[in-house]
Amino acid sequence: MAISWYPGHMHKASKELVKIMLKTDAVIEVLDARIPESSCNPLLATIRGERPCIRILNKADLADSETTAAWAAYFSKLDNSACLVNGRDAQISRADIVNIAKKLIKKTDETLLIQGQIVIDGIPNVGKSTLLNQLTERKVARTGNEPAVTKGQQRVKLLEGWYLIDTPGMLWPKLEDQESAYRLAVTGTIRNTAIEVADIAWFLAELLMLEYPERLASRYDYVASDRGAEHFFDELAKLRGSIGRGGKADLNKTAEILLNDFRSGKLGKFSLEKPPT
Ligand SMILES: Nc1nc2c(ncn2[C@@H]2O[C@H](COP(=O)(O)OP(=O)(O)OP(=O)(O)O)[C@@H](O)[C@H]2O)c(=O)[nH]1
Ligand SMILES: [Mg+2]
């Protein structure tokens, strides 16, 4: 099944982002630290153009810290940009952002007194609104554990002379690389109504059995073998009581259990992508 999710509100959000960019000095692009490559929306680079970009590797508490540090080093070397790591266990502050923005934004003499405006953008459910609340130290934006919570832009004062704008999460019209699309789905970027949950969990089960069998052993006492994902789901269903007809796994319920465990970090920390060497 080809995965794609680009509803009308994202098209509208991209047009609104283009408009606000005219008065914007720098951009914070929030990436998912578990999938920094797949969570980088190519449309956003086009829309920000030459403006400085501060990439935030977010949800770093759910990713492998060494791989995240390698990604941060990689992104920091790119022109006109900086990269910070943020997560529930180590959080950046408004001072971090303002100090970096001051270094990156090249104002001419005439514009020196103009207020600094920074737009926060990124794919859905990556933690943009949570970051806005964290940086402003106020609960100004609604957040939620599902994609497309933020429906419109929200401008908030960060410090005297500095403003942040939260924006709705955006994907792009065609997800060309389907492996990468599955990684986006696994991390919770795509609405469950736009995909087959069982299909996504199947992809995850196969990945875990192949690359992280020890995680399945420690959480579910499951010994990965060549019996395939169907066997794994039947065993998980028995363990968690999500049995359907004929004693087989209720695939949707069992899929939700696996995805929730992965997304909440109960299966451990995962970095599904490595930076180019
Ligand atoms: N583990 C972990 N969860 C986070 C972190 N930041 C945000 N979240 C959670 O991720 C979910 C999505 O957060 P939001 O801030 O609503 O995400 P968003 O990018 O604004 O999403 P949209 O508005 O839908 O595009 C929420 O359940 C947050 O609690 C983080 O650093 N670590
Ligand atoms: Mg939001």
Short mmCIF file of C-alpha atoms and ligand atoms in Angstrom, two decimals:
data_model
loop_
_atom_site.label_atom_id
_atom_site.label_comp_id
_atom_site.label_asym_id
_atom_site.label_seq_id
_atom_site.Cartn_x
_atom_site.Cartn_y
_atom_site.Cartn_z
CA MET A 1 0.00 0.00 0.00
CA ALA A 2 1.49 3.38 -1.02
CA ILE A 3 1.56 5.83 1.88
CA SER A 4 0.76 9.46 1.31
CA TRP A 5 -0.97 12.12 3.41
CA TYR A 6 -1.38 15.64 2.14
CA PRO A 7 -4.86 16.88 3.14
CA GLY A 8 -6.17 20.32 2.15
CA HIS A 9 -5.22 21.96 5.44
CA MET A 10 -1.53 21.26 4.73
CA HIS A 11 -1.76 22.92 1.32
CA LYS A 12 -3.35 25.94 3.01
CA ALA A 13 -0.66 25.88 5.71
CA SER A 14 2.08 25.93 3.10
CA LYS A 15 0.55 29.01 1.42
CA GLU A 16 0.31 30.75 4.80
CA LEU A 17 3.92 29.84 5.55
CA VAL A 18 5.06 31.43 2.28
CA LYS A 19 3.24 34.65 3.30
CA ILE A 20 4.66 34.86 6.82
CA MET A 21 8.17 34.09 5.54
CA LEU A 22 8.37 37.60 4.05
CA LYS A 23 8.61 39.05 7.58
CA THR A 24 10.68 36.21 9.06
CA ASP A 25 14.36 36.40 10.01
CA ALA A 26 15.11 32.75 10.82
CA VAL A 27 13.44 29.36 10.92
CA ILE A 28 13.45 26.62 13.54
CA GLU A 29 12.90 23.32 11.75
CA VAL A 30 11.85 20.65 14.22
CA LEU A 31 13.00 17.16 13.21
CA ASP A 32 12.33 13.81 14.86
CA ALA A 33 15.66 12.67 16.33
CA ARG A 34 14.73 9.05 15.54
CA ILE A 35 14.41 9.81 11.81
CA PRO A 36 16.22 13.09 11.03
CA GLU A 37 16.36 12.40 7.31
CA SER A 38 12.79 11.24 6.74
CA SER A 39 11.35 13.97 8.97
CA CYS A 40 13.01 16.70 6.90
CA ASN A 41 10.30 18.12 4.63
CA PRO A 42 11.90 19.26 1.33
CA LEU A 43 9.12 21.85 0.82
CA LEU A 44 10.23 23.72 3.95
CA ALA A 45 13.77 24.28 2.64
CA THR A 46 12.31 25.76 -0.54
CA ILE A 47 9.95 28.03 1.40
CA ARG A 48 12.61 29.34 3.81
CA GLY A 49 15.06 30.04 0.96
CA GLU A 50 18.22 31.80 2.21
CA ARG A 51 16.98 32.40 5.76
CA PRO A 52 19.07 30.85 8.57
CA CYS A 53 17.80 27.50 9.82
CA ILE A 54 18.11 26.22 13.40
CA ARG A 55 17.38 22.51 13.28
CA ILE A 56 16.12 20.95 16.50
CA LEU A 57 16.57 17.19 16.86
CA ASN A 58 13.49 16.71 19.01
CA LYS A 59 12.22 13.74 21.04
CA ALA A 60 15.89 12.96 21.63
CA ASP A 61 14.83 11.06 24.77
CA LEU A 62 13.42 8.41 22.38
CA ALA A 63 16.55 8.13 20.21
CA ASP A 64 20.01 6.69 20.63
CA SER A 65 22.12 9.53 22.05
CA GLU A 66 25.32 8.72 20.11
CA THR A 67 23.52 8.69 16.77
CA THR A 68 21.71 11.93 17.67
CA ALA A 69 25.06 13.57 18.49
CA ALA A 70 26.40 12.42 15.11
CA TRP A 71 23.37 13.96 13.37
CA ALA A 72 23.81 17.21 15.30
CA ALA A 73 27.46 17.40 14.20
CA TYR A 74 26.42 16.73 10.60
CA PHE A 75 23.68 19.40 10.53
CA SER A 76 25.83 21.97 12.35
CA LYS A 77 28.33 21.91 9.51
CA LEU A 78 25.74 22.99 6.93
CA ASP A 79 25.88 26.61 5.80
CA ASN A 80 23.75 29.24 7.46
CA SER A 81 22.49 26.83 10.09
CA ALA A 82 22.81 25.45 13.59
CA CYS A 83 21.54 22.31 15.26
CA LEU A 84 20.36 21.68 18.83
CA VAL A 85 19.21 18.53 20.57
CA ASN A 86 16.02 18.61 22.66
CA GLY A 87 14.03 16.03 24.55
CA ARG A 88 12.17 15.36 27.77
CA ASP A 89 15.44 14.64 29.55
CA ALA A 90 17.42 17.70 28.37
CA GLN A 91 15.66 20.85 27.24
CA ILE A 92 16.89 23.92 25.41
CA SER A 93 15.91 27.43 26.58
CA ARG A 94 14.85 30.70 24.99
CA ALA A 95 18.38 32.04 25.62
CA ASP A 96 19.85 29.18 23.52
CA ILE A 97 17.60 30.14 20.61
CA VAL A 98 18.12 33.89 20.85
CA ASN A 99 21.92 33.57 21.13
CA ILE A 100 22.09 31.37 18.04
CA ALA A 101 19.62 33.53 16.12
CA LYS A 102 21.67 36.65 16.85
CA LYS A 103 24.74 34.98 15.38
CA LEU A 104 22.95 33.64 12.31
CA ILE A 105 20.74 36.58 11.37
CA LYS A 106 22.64 39.10 9.32
CA LYS A 107 20.78 42.36 9.67
CA THR A 108 21.82 45.41 7.73
CA ASP A 109 22.33 48.71 9.60
CA GLU A 110 18.86 49.95 8.63
CA THR A 111 17.12 46.83 9.89
CA LEU A 112 19.04 46.38 13.13
CA LEU A 113 16.22 47.70 15.22
CA ILE A 114 13.54 45.60 13.57
CA GLN A 115 12.17 42.83 15.80
CA GLY A 116 13.43 39.31 15.26
CA GLN A 117 10.77 36.89 14.08
CA ILE A 118 11.39 33.14 14.08
CA VAL A 119 9.02 30.61 12.56
CA ILE A 120 8.83 27.07 13.95
CA ASP A 121 8.02 24.56 11.23
CA GLY A 122 8.29 20.84 10.61
CA ILE A 123 6.28 17.73 9.89
CA PRO A 124 3.19 16.85 11.99
CA ASN A 125 3.43 15.56 15.59
CA VAL A 126 7.17 16.22 15.89
CA GLY A 127 6.75 18.52 18.92
CA LYS A 128 6.61 22.06 17.48
CA SER A 129 3.88 23.36 19.78
CA THR A 130 5.42 21.65 22.80
CA LEU A 131 8.67 23.43 21.94
CA LEU A 132 6.87 26.78 21.69
CA ASN A 133 5.44 26.23 25.18
CA GLN A 134 8.84 25.13 26.49
CA LEU A 135 10.70 28.14 25.06
CA THR A 136 8.14 30.70 26.19
CA GLU A 137 7.68 28.90 29.53
CA ARG A 138 3.92 29.22 29.14
CA LYS A 139 1.18 26.91 27.97
CA VAL A 140 0.21 29.00 24.97
CA ALA A 141 -0.23 26.34 22.28
CA ARG A 142 -2.40 23.24 22.25
CA THR A 143 -0.43 20.01 21.94
CA GLY A 144 -1.50 16.40 21.51
CA ASN A 145 -0.26 12.95 20.80
CA GLU A 146 -1.60 12.81 17.23
CA PRO A 147 -0.71 14.57 13.99
CA ALA A 148 -2.48 17.77 12.85
CA VAL A 149 -3.33 19.21 16.27
CA THR A 150 -2.29 22.75 15.30
CA LYS A 151 -4.63 24.17 12.67
CA GLY A 152 -3.32 27.71 12.25
CA GLN A 153 -0.32 29.94 12.93
CA GLN A 154 0.20 31.35 16.42
CA ARG A 155 2.56 34.27 17.12
CA VAL A 156 3.95 34.56 20.65
CA LYS A 157 6.48 36.88 22.28
CA LEU A 158 9.67 35.05 23.20
CA LEU A 159 11.70 37.90 24.70
CA GLU A 160 11.68 41.67 24.30
CA GLY A 161 12.08 42.17 20.55
CA TRP A 162 11.78 38.49 19.66
CA TYR A 163 8.71 36.61 18.40
CA LEU A 164 8.06 32.96 17.68
CA ILE A 165 5.40 31.64 15.32
CA ASP A 166 4.07 28.09 15.67
CA THR A 167 2.72 26.56 12.45
CA PRO A 168 0.64 23.50 11.51
CA GLY A 169 2.67 20.36 10.76
CA MET A 170 3.20 19.82 7.05
CA LEU A 171 4.09 16.88 4.85
CA TRP A 172 4.51 17.14 1.10
CA PRO A 173 2.27 16.02 -1.78
CA LYS A 174 4.08 12.81 -2.73
CA LEU A 175 6.17 10.68 -0.37
CA GLU A 176 8.51 9.28 -3.02
CA ASP A 177 10.56 6.96 -0.82
CA GLN A 178 8.16 4.45 0.68
CA GLU A 179 10.67 3.03 3.19
CA SER A 180 10.97 6.53 4.54
CA ALA A 181 7.17 6.97 4.43
CA TYR A 182 6.83 3.86 6.62
CA ARG A 183 9.31 5.33 9.10
CA LEU A 184 7.21 8.52 9.20
CA ALA A 185 4.11 6.43 9.86
CA VAL A 186 5.78 4.32 12.54
CA THR A 187 6.81 7.42 14.50
CA GLY A 188 3.24 8.79 14.42
CA THR A 189 3.44 11.52 11.77
CA ILE A 190 0.61 10.24 9.61
CA ARG A 191 -3.05 10.17 10.76
CA ASN A 192 -4.17 6.63 11.52
CA THR A 193 -7.24 7.19 9.33
CA ALA A 194 -4.97 7.78 6.30
CA ILE A 195 -3.14 4.45 6.63
CA GLU A 196 -3.69 0.84 7.53
CA VAL A 197 -2.47 0.64 11.12
CA ALA A 198 -1.87 -3.12 10.78
CA ASP A 199 0.27 -2.50 7.69
CA ILE A 200 2.48 -0.02 9.57
CA ALA A 201 2.81 -2.30 12.59
CA TRP A 202 3.71 -5.18 10.27
CA PHE A 203 6.58 -3.10 8.88
CA LEU A 204 7.67 -2.31 12.44
CA ALA A 205 7.45 -5.94 13.58
CA GLU A 206 9.63 -7.09 10.68
CA LEU A 207 12.16 -4.33 11.41
CA LEU A 208 12.29 -5.24 15.11
CA MET A 209 12.59 -8.98 14.46
CA LEU A 210 15.48 -8.38 12.09
CA GLU A 211 17.42 -5.57 13.76
CA TYR A 212 16.31 -5.42 17.40
CA PRO A 213 15.27 -8.96 18.45
CA GLU A 214 16.60 -8.33 21.98
CA ARG A 215 13.96 -5.60 22.51
CA LEU A 216 11.16 -8.05 21.68
CA ALA A 217 12.71 -10.58 24.03
CA SER A 218 12.96 -8.19 26.95
CA ARG A 219 9.52 -6.56 26.61
CA TYR A 220 7.41 -9.49 25.33
CA ASP A 221 9.59 -12.48 26.10
CA TYR A 222 9.40 -13.23 22.37
CA VAL A 223 12.18 -15.12 20.65
CA ALA A 224 12.43 -13.85 17.07
CA SER A 225 12.75 -16.58 14.46
CA ASP A 226 12.01 -17.06 10.77
CA ARG A 227 8.31 -17.69 11.52
CA GLY A 228 7.49 -14.16 10.43
CA ALA A 229 5.39 -11.23 11.61
CA GLU A 230 2.12 -13.21 11.68
CA HIS A 231 3.55 -15.54 14.34
CA PHE A 232 4.81 -12.54 16.32
CA PHE A 233 1.37 -10.88 16.25
CA ASP A 234 -0.36 -14.10 17.35
CA GLU A 235 2.04 -14.41 20.30
CA LEU A 236 1.71 -10.72 21.24
CA ALA A 237 -2.09 -11.03 21.05
CA LYS A 238 -2.01 -13.99 23.46
CA LEU A 239 0.22 -12.05 25.84
CA ARG A 240 -1.91 -8.89 25.76
CA GLY A 241 -5.34 -10.46 25.33
CA SER A 242 -6.03 -8.97 21.90
CA ILE A 243 -7.31 -12.19 20.36
CA GLY A 244 -9.86 -12.05 17.55
CA ARG A 245 -11.85 -14.72 15.80
CA GLY A 246 -10.46 -18.25 15.50
CA GLY A 247 -7.84 -17.67 18.18
CA LYS A 248 -5.81 -15.45 15.83
CA ALA A 249 -4.59 -11.96 16.70
CA ASP A 250 -7.04 -9.09 16.31
CA LEU A 251 -4.64 -7.35 13.97
CA ASN A 252 -5.79 -3.78 14.51
CA LYS A 253 -5.77 -4.02 18.31
CA THR A 254 -2.43 -5.84 18.39
CA ALA A 255 -0.95 -3.37 15.92
CA GLU A 256 -1.97 -0.49 18.22
CA ILE A 257 -0.27 -2.20 21.17
CA LEU A 258 3.03 -2.56 19.30
CA LEU A 259 2.92 0.98 17.85
CA ASN A 260 2.06 2.54 21.21
CA ASP A 261 4.92 0.68 22.91
CA PHE A 262 7.34 1.84 20.22
CA ARG A 263 6.14 5.47 20.13
CA SER A 264 6.16 5.89 23.89
CA GLY A 265 9.69 4.51 24.28
CA LYS A 266 8.59 1.36 26.14
CA LEU A 267 10.55 -0.74 23.64
CA GLY A 268 13.65 1.37 24.23
CA LYS A 269 15.41 4.12 22.29
CA PHE A 270 15.62 3.90 18.51
CA SER A 271 17.58 5.73 15.86
CA LEU A 272 16.26 4.43 12.57
CA GLU A 273 18.55 6.57 10.39
CA LYS A 274 22.26 7.40 10.42
CA PRO A 275 23.87 10.57 9.06
CA PRO A 276 25.85 10.35 5.80
CA THR A 277 29.52 9.72 6.54
N1 LIG B 1 9.00 11.79 24.26
C1 LIG B 1 8.83 13.04 23.85
N2 LIG B 1 7.61 13.45 23.45
C2 LIG B 1 7.47 14.72 23.02
C3 LIG B 1 8.54 15.63 22.97
N3 LIG B 1 8.08 16.82 22.49
C4 LIG B 1 6.78 16.63 22.25
N4 LIG B 1 6.39 15.38 22.57
C5 LIG B 1 5.05 14.79 22.45
O1 LIG B 1 4.75 14.68 21.06
C6 LIG B 1 3.35 14.87 20.84
C7 LIG B 1 3.15 15.92 19.76
O2 LIG B 1 3.51 17.19 20.28
P1 LIG B 1 3.01 18.56 19.63
O3 LIG B 1 3.81 19.64 20.23
O4 LIG B 1 1.53 18.65 19.66
O5 LIG B 1 3.48 18.32 18.11
P2 LIG B 1 3.32 19.31 16.86
O6 LIG B 1 4.58 19.19 16.07
O7 LIG B 1 2.94 20.67 17.31
O8 LIG B 1 2.15 18.60 16.07
P3 LIG B 1 1.11 19.24 15.00
O9 LIG B 1 0.58 20.51 15.55
O10 LIG B 1 0.06 18.20 14.89
O11 LIG B 1 1.88 19.40 13.74
C8 LIG B 1 2.75 15.25 22.20
O12 LIG B 1 2.19 14.08 22.77
C9 LIG B 1 3.96 15.70 23.01
O13 LIG B 1 3.80 15.51 24.39
C10 LIG B 1 9.83 15.17 23.40
O14 LIG B 1 10.84 15.88 23.39
N5 LIG B 1 9.90 13.87 23.83
MG MG B 2 1.32 21.78 16.92
#
